[in-house]
Amino acid sequence: MIHAAGIAPKNHGRAGHHDHHRYTATLLEDAADRIADISRADLQIMLRRAALRLRNAGAVSMEDDVEDALRDLAGVLGMTRNDTIRFIVREWMEKNTYLPQS
């Protein structure tokens, strides 16, 4: 897929909601790699979209002991904190039949 700015993200997928965030991150990384090739208007659009995503990103706060365990688990899994939370919630929902097994 080629974005309006003419940037083809390296790993664009459509497997889930959080993949759209990865897509945006990939666009920004690719733009940073080729900053001289991107028009000012396209760069402004990408930065505004990224800012909007950051503003709308909901943070889940946990008790200190849960945060410590979550940080440790994220390190073991090689995932970000938010991806680890998504993983845990999905696994729990699948195991408790709230979601079909993926």
Coordinates of C-alpha atoms in Angstrom, one line a residue:
M1 CA 0.0 0.0 0.0
I2 CA 1.3 3.5 -0.9
H3 CA 0.3 6.3 1.4
A4 CA -0.7 9.7 -0.1
A5 CA 2.8 10.9 0.7
G6 CA 4.3 8.2 -1.5
I7 CA 5.6 6.2 1.4
A8 CA 5.2 2.4 1.3
P9 CA 5.3 1.1 4.9
K10 CA 7.5 -1.9 5.3
N11 CA 5.2 -4.1 7.4
H12 CA 1.6 -2.9 6.9
G13 CA -0.9 -5.4 8.1
R14 CA -4.6 -5.4 8.8
A15 CA -4.9 -8.1 11.4
G16 CA -6.4 -5.9 14.2
H17 CA -7.1 -2.5 15.6
H18 CA -3.7 -1.9 17.1
D19 CA -2.1 -2.7 13.7
H20 CA -3.3 0.7 12.5
H21 CA -1.2 2.2 15.3
R22 CA 1.8 0.2 14.0
Y23 CA 1.0 1.3 10.5
T24 CA 1.1 5.0 11.6
A25 CA 4.4 4.3 13.4
T26 CA 5.8 2.6 10.4
L27 CA 4.8 5.6 8.2
L28 CA 6.5 8.0 10.6
E29 CA 9.7 5.8 10.7
D30 CA 9.8 5.6 6.9
A31 CA 9.3 9.3 6.7
A32 CA 12.2 9.9 9.1
D33 CA 14.4 7.8 6.9
R34 CA 13.5 9.8 3.8
I35 CA 12.8 13.2 5.3
A36 CA 14.2 15.1 2.3
D37 CA 11.8 13.3 -0.1
I38 CA 8.6 14.3 1.8
S39 CA 6.7 17.4 1.2
R40 CA 6.1 19.8 4.1
A41 CA 2.3 19.3 3.7
D42 CA 2.5 15.5 3.8
L43 CA 4.8 15.7 6.8
Q44 CA 2.3 18.0 8.6
I45 CA -0.6 15.5 7.9
M46 CA 1.4 12.6 9.2
L47 CA 2.4 14.5 12.4
R48 CA -1.1 15.7 13.0
R49 CA -2.4 12.2 12.7
A50 CA 0.2 10.9 15.0
A51 CA -0.6 13.6 17.6
L52 CA -4.3 12.8 17.4
R53 CA -3.6 9.1 18.0
L54 CA -1.4 10.0 21.0
R55 CA -4.1 12.2 22.4
N56 CA -6.7 9.5 22.0
A57 CA -4.6 6.7 23.3
G58 CA -6.1 5.6 26.6
A59 CA -3.7 4.7 29.4
V60 CA -4.6 2.1 31.8
S61 CA -3.1 2.7 35.2
M62 CA -2.4 -0.2 37.6
E63 CA -1.3 -0.7 41.2
D64 CA 2.4 -0.6 41.7
D65 CA 2.8 -4.4 42.2
V66 CA 0.8 -5.0 39.0
E67 CA 2.9 -2.5 37.1
D68 CA 6.0 -4.2 38.2
A69 CA 4.8 -7.6 37.1
L70 CA 3.5 -6.2 33.9
R71 CA 6.8 -4.5 33.1
D72 CA 8.7 -7.8 33.9
L73 CA 6.3 -9.8 31.7
A74 CA 6.5 -7.3 28.8
G75 CA 10.3 -7.7 29.0
V76 CA 10.1 -11.5 28.9
L77 CA 7.7 -11.4 26.0
G78 CA 9.6 -8.7 24.1
M79 CA 6.5 -6.6 23.9
T80 CA 5.5 -3.1 24.8
R81 CA 3.4 -2.6 28.0
N82 CA 0.3 -1.8 26.0
D83 CA 0.8 -4.9 23.7
T84 CA 1.2 -7.0 26.8
I85 CA -2.0 -5.7 28.2
R86 CA -3.8 -6.4 24.9
F87 CA -2.3 -9.9 24.8
I88 CA -3.4 -10.7 28.4
V89 CA -6.9 -9.4 27.9
R90 CA -7.4 -11.3 24.6
E91 CA -6.0 -14.5 26.2
W92 CA -8.3 -14.2 29.2
M93 CA -11.4 -13.4 27.0
E94 CA -10.7 -16.4 24.7
K95 CA -10.1 -18.8 27.6
N96 CA -13.3 -17.6 29.3
T97 CA -15.3 -18.0 26.0
Y98 CA -16.0 -14.2 25.6
L99 CA -14.2 -14.4 22.3
P100 CA -13.7 -17.3 19.9
Q101 CA -10.3 -18.8 19.9
S102 CA -8.0 -17.1 17.3

